[in-house]
mmCIF file of N, CA and C in Angstrom:
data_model
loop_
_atom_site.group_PDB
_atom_site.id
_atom_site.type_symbol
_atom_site.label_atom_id
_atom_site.label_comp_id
_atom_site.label_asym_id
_atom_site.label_seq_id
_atom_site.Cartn_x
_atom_site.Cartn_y
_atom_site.Cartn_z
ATOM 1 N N UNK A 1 0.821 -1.194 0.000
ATOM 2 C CA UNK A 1 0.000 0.000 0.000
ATOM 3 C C UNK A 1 0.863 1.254 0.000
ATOM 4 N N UNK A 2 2.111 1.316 0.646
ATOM 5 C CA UNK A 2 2.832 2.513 1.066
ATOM 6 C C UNK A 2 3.621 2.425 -0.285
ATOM 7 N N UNK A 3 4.022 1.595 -1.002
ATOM 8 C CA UNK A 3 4.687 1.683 -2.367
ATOM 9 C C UNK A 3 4.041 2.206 -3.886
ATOM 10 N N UNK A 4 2.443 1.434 -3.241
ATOM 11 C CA UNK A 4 1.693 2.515 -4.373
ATOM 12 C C UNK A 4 1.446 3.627 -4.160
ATOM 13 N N UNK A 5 1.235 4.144 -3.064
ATOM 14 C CA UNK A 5 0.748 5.633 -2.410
ATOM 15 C C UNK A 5 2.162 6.466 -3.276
ATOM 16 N N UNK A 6 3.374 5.783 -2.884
ATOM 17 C CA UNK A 6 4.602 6.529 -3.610
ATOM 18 C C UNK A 6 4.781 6.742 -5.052
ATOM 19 N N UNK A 7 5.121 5.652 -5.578
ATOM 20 C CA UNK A 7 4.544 5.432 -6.937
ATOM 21 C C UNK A 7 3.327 6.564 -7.448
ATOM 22 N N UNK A 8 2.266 6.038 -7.089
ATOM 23 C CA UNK A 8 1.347 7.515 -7.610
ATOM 24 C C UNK A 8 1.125 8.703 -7.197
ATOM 25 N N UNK A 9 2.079 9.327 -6.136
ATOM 26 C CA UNK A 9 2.691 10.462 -6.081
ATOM 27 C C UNK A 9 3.594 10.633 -6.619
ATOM 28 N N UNK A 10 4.264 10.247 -7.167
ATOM 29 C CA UNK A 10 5.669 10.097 -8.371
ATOM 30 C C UNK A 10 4.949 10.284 -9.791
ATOM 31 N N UNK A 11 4.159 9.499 -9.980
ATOM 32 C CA UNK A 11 3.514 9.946 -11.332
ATOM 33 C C UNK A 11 2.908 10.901 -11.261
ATOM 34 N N UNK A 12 2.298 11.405 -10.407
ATOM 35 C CA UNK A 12 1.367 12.699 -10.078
ATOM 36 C C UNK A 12 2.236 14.301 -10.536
ATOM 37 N N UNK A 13 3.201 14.075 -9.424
ATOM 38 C CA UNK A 13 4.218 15.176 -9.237
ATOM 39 C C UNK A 13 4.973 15.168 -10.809
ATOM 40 N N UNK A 14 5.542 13.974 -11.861
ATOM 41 C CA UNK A 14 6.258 14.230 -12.800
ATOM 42 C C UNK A 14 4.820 14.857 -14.212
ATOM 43 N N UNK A 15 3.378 14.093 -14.070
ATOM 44 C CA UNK A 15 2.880 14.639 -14.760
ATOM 45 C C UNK A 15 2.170 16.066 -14.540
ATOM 46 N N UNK A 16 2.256 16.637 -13.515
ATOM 47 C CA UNK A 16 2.108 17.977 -13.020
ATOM 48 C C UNK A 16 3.312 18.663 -13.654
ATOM 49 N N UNK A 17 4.425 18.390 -13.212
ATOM 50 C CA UNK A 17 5.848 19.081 -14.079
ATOM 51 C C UNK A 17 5.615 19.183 -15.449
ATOM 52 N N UNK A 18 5.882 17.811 -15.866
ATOM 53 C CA UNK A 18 5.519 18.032 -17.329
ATOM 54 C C UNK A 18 4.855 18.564 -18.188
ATOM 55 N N UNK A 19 3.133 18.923 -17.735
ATOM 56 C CA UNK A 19 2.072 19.697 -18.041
ATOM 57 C C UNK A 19 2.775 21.101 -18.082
ATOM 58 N N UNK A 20 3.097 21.801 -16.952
ATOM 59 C CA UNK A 20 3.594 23.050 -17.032
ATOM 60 C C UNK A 20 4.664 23.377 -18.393
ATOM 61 N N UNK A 21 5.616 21.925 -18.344
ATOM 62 C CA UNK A 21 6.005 22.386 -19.500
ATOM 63 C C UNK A 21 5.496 22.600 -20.743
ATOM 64 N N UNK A 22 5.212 21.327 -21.167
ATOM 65 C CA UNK A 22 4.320 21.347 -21.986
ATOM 66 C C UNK A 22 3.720 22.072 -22.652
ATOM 67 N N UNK A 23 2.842 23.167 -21.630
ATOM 68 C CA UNK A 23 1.673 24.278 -22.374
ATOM 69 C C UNK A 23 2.221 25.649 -22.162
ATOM 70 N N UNK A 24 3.746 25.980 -21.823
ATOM 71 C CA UNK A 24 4.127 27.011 -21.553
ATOM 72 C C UNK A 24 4.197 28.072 -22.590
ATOM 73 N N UNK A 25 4.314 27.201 -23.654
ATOM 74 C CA UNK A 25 4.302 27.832 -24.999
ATOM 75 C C UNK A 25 2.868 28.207 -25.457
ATOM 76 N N UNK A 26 1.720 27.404 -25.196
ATOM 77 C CA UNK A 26 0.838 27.437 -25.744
ATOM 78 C C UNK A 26 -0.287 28.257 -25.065
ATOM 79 N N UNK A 27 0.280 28.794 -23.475
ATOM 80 C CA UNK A 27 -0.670 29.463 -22.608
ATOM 81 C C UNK A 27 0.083 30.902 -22.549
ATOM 82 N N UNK A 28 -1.055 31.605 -23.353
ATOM 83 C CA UNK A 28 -0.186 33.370 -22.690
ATOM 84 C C UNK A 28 -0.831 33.427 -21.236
ATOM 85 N N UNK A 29 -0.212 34.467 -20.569
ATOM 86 C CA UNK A 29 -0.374 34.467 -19.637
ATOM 87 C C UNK A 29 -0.468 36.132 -19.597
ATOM 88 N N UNK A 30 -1.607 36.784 -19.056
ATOM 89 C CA UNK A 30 -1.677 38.222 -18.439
ATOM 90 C C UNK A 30 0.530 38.966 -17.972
ATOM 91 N N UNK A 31 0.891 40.055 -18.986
ATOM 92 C CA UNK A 31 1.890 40.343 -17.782
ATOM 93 C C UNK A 31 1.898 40.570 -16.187
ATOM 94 N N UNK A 32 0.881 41.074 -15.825
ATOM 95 C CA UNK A 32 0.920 41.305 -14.748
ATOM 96 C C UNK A 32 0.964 39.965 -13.906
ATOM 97 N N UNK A 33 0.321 39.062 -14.476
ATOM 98 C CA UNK A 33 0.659 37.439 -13.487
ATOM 99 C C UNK A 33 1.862 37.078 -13.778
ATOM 100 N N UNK A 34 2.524 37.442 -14.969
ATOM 101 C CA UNK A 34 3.821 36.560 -15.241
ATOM 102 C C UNK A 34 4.777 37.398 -13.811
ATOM 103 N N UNK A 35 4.939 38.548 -13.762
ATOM 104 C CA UNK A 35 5.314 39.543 -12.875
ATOM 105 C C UNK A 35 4.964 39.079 -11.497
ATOM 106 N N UNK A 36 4.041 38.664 -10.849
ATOM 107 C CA UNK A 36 3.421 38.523 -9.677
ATOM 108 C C UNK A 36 4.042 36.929 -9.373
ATOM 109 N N UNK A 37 3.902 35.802 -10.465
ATOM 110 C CA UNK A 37 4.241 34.922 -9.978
ATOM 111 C C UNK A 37 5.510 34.777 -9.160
ATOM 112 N N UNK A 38 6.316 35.394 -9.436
ATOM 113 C CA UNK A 38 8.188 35.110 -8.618
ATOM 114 C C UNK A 38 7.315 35.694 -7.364
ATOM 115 N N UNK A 39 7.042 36.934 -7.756
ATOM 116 C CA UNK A 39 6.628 37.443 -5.966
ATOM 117 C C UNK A 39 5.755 36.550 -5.187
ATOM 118 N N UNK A 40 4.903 35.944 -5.509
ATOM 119 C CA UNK A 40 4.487 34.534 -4.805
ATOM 120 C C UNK A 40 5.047 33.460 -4.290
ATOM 121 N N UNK A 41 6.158 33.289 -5.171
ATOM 122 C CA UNK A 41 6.651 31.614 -4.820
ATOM 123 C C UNK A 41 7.686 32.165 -3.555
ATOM 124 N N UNK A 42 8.287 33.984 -3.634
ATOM 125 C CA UNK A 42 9.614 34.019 -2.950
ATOM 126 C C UNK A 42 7.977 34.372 -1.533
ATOM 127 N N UNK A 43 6.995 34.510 -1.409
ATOM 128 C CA UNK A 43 5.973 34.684 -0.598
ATOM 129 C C UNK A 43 5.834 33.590 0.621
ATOM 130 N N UNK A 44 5.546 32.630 -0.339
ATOM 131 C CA UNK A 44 5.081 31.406 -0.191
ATOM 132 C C UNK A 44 6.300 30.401 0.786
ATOM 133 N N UNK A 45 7.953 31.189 0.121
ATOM 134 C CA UNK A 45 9.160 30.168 0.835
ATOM 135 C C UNK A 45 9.262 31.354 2.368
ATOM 136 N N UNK A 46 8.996 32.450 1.844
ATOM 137 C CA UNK A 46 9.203 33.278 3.110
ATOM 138 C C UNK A 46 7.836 32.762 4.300
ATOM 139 N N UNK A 47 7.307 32.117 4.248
ATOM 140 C CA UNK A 47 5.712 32.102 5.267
ATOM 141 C C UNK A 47 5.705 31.023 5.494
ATOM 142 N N UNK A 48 6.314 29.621 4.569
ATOM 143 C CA UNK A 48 6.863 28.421 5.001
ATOM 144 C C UNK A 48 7.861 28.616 6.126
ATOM 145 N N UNK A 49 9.169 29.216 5.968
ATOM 146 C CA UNK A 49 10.006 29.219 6.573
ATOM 147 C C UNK A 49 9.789 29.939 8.466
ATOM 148 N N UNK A 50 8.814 30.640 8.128
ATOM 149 C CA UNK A 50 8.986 31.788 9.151
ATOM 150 C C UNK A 50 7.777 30.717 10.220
ATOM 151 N N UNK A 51 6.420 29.612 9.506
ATOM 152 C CA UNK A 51 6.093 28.707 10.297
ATOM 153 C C UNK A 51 6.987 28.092 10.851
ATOM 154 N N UNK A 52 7.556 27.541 10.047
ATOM 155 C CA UNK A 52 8.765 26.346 10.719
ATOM 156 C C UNK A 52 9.507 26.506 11.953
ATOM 157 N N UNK A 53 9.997 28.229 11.879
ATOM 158 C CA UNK A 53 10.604 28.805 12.766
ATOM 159 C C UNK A 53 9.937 29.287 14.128
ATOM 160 N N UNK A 54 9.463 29.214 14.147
ATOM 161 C CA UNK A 54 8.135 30.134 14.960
ATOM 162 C C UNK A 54 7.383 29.072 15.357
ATOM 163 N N UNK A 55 6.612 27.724 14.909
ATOM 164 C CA UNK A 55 5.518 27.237 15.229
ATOM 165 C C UNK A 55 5.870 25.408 15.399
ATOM 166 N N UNK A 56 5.572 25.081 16.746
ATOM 167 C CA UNK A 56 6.248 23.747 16.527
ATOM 168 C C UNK A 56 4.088 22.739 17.171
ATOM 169 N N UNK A 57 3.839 22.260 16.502
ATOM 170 C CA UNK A 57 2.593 21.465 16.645
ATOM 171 C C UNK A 57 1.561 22.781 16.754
ATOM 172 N N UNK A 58 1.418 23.763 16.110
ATOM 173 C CA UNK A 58 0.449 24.940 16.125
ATOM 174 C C UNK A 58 0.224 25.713 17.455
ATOM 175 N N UNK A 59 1.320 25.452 18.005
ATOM 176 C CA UNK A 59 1.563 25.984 19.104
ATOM 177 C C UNK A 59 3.012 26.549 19.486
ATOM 178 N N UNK A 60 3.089 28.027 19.563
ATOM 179 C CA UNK A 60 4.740 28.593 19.831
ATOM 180 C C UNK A 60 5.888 27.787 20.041
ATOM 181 N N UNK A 61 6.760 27.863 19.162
ATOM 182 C CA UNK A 61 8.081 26.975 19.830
ATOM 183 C C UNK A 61 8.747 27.021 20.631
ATOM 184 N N UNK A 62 8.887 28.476 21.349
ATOM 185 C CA UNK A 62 9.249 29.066 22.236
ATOM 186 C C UNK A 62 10.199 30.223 22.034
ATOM 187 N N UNK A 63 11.175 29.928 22.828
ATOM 188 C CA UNK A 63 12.174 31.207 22.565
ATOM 189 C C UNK A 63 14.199 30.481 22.157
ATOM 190 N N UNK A 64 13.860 29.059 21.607
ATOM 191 C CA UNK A 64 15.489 28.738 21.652
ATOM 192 C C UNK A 64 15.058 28.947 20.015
ATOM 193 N N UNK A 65 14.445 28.595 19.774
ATOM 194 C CA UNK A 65 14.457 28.091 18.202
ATOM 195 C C UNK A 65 14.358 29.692 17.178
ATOM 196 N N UNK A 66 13.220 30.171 17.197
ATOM 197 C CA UNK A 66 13.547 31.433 17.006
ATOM 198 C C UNK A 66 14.830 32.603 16.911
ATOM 199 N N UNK A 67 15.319 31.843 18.133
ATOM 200 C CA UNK A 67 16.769 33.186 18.266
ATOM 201 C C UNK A 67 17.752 32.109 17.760
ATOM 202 N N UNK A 68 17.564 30.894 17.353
ATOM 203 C CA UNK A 68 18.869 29.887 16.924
ATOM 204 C C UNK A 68 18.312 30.635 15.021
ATOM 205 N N UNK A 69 17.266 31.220 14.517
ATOM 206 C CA UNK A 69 17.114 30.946 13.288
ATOM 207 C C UNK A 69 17.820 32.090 13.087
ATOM 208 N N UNK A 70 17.429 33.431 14.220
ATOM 209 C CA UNK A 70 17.976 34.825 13.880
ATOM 210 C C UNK A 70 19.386 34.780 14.231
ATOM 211 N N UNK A 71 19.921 33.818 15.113
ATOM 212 C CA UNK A 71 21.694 33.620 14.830
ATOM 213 C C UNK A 71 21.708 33.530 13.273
ATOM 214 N N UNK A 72 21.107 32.498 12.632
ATOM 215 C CA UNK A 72 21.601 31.835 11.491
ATOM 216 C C UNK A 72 20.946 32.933 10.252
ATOM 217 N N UNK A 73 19.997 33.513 10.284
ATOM 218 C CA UNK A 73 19.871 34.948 9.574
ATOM 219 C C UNK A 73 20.925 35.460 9.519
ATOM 220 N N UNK A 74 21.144 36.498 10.578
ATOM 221 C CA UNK A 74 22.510 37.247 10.761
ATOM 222 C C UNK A 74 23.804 36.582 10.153
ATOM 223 N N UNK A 75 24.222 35.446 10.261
ATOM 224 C CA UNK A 75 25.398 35.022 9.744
ATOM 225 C C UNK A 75 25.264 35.000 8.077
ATOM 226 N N UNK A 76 23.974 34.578 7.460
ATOM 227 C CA UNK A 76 23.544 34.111 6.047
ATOM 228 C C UNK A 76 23.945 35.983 5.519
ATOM 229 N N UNK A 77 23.154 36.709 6.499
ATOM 230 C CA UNK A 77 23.356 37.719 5.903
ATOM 231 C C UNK A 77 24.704 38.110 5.933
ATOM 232 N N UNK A 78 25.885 37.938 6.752
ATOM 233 C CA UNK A 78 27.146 38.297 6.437
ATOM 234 C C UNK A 78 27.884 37.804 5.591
ATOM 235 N N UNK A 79 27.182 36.737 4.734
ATOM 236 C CA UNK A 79 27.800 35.538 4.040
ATOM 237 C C UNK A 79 28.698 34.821 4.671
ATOM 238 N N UNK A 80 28.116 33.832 5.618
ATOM 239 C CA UNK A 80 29.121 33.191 5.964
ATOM 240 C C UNK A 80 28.847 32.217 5.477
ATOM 241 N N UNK A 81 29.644 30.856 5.861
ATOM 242 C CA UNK A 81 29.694 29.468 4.632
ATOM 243 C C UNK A 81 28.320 29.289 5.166
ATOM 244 N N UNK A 82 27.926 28.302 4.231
ATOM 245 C CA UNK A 82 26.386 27.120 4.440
ATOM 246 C C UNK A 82 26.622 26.389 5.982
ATOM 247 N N UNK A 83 27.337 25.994 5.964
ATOM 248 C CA UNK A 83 27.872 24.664 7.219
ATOM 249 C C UNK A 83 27.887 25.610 8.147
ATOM 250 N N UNK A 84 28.560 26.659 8.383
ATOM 251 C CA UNK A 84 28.978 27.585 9.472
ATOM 252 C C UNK A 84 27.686 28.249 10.114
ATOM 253 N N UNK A 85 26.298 28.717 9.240
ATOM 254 C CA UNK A 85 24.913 29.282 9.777
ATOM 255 C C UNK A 85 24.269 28.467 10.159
ATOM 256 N N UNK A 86 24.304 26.442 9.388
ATOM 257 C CA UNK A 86 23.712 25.830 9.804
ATOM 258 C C UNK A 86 24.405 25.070 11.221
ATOM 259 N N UNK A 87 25.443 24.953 11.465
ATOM 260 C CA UNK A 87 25.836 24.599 13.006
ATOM 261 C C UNK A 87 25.841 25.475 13.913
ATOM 262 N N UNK A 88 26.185 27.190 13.910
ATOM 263 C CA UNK A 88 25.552 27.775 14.411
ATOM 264 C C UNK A 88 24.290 28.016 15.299
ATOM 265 N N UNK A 89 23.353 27.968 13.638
ATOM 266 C CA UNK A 89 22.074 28.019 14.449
ATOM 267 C C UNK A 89 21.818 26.990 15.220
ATOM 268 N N UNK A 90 22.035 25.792 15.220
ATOM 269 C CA UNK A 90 21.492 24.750 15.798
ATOM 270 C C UNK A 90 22.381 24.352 17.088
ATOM 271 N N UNK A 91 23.648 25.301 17.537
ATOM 272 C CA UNK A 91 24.671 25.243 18.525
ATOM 273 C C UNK A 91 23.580 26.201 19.736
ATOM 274 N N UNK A 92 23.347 27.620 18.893
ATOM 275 C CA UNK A 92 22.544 28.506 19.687
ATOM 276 C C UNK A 92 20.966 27.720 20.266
ATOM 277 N N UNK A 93 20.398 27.450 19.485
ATOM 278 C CA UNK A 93 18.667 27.030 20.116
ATOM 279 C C UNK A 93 19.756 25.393 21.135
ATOM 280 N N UNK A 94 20.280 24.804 20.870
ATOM 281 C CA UNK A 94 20.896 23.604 21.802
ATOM 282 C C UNK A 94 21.634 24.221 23.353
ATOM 283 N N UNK A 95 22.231 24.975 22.954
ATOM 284 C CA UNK A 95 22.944 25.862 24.246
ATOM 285 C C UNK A 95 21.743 26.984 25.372
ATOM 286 N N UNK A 96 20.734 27.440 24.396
ATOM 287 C CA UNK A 96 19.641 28.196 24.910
ATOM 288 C C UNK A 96 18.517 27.014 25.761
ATOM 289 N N UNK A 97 18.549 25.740 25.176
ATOM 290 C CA UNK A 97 17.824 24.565 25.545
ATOM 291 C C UNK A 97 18.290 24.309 26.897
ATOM 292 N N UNK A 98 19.632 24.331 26.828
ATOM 293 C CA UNK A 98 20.619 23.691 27.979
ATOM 294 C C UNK A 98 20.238 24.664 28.889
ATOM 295 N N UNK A 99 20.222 25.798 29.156
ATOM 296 C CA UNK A 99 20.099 26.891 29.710
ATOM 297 C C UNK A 99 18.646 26.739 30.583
ATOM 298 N N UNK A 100 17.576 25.875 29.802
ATOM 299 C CA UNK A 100 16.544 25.549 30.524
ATOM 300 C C UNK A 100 15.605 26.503 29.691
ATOM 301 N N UNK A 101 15.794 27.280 28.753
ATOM 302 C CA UNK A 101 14.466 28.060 27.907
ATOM 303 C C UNK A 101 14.166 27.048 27.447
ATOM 304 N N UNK A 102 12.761 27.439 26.715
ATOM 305 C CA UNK A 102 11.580 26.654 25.669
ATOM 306 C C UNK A 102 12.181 26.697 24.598
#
């Protein structure tokens, strides 16, 4: 059961892709949506991300996780390496844990 469930989410997801390609040529699209779409999807990763950060079972995560993401903000924004924001952040919300915060 769990192999077909995969399987036809695999076909689902590649014939969804493919469709888009497919009719890209063949669908005009309003400028103003072609324009709006980027601002959606960068919408959509910003409001994902900021749940994740913020919300653990629909209920506040508290206060380690949050300030472990805004460590790892701050560093992304100084450009620091990939590895370096992601052990970071996850050194800060672990050390804030230890400390006995939420």
């Amino acid at each position: 059961m769990l192999i077909a469930a995969i399987v036809a989410l695999a076909v689902g997801t590649y014939g969804f892709r493919l469709t888009g390609v497919l009719l890209r040529d063949r669908l005009e699209l309003p400028s103003w949506l072609r324009h709006l779409l980027p601002v959606a999807a960068a919408t959509l990763l910003a409001a994902l991300a900021a749940t994740s950060a913020l919300l653990e079972n629909g209920a506040l995560a508290g206060v380690a996780r949050p300030v472990g993401v805004l460590v790892g903000v701050a560093l992304a924004w100084r450009r620091a390496p990939f590895v370096v924001v992601i052990v970071a952040a996850a050194v800060t919300a672990a050390l804030l844990r230890l400390l006995g915060l939420p």
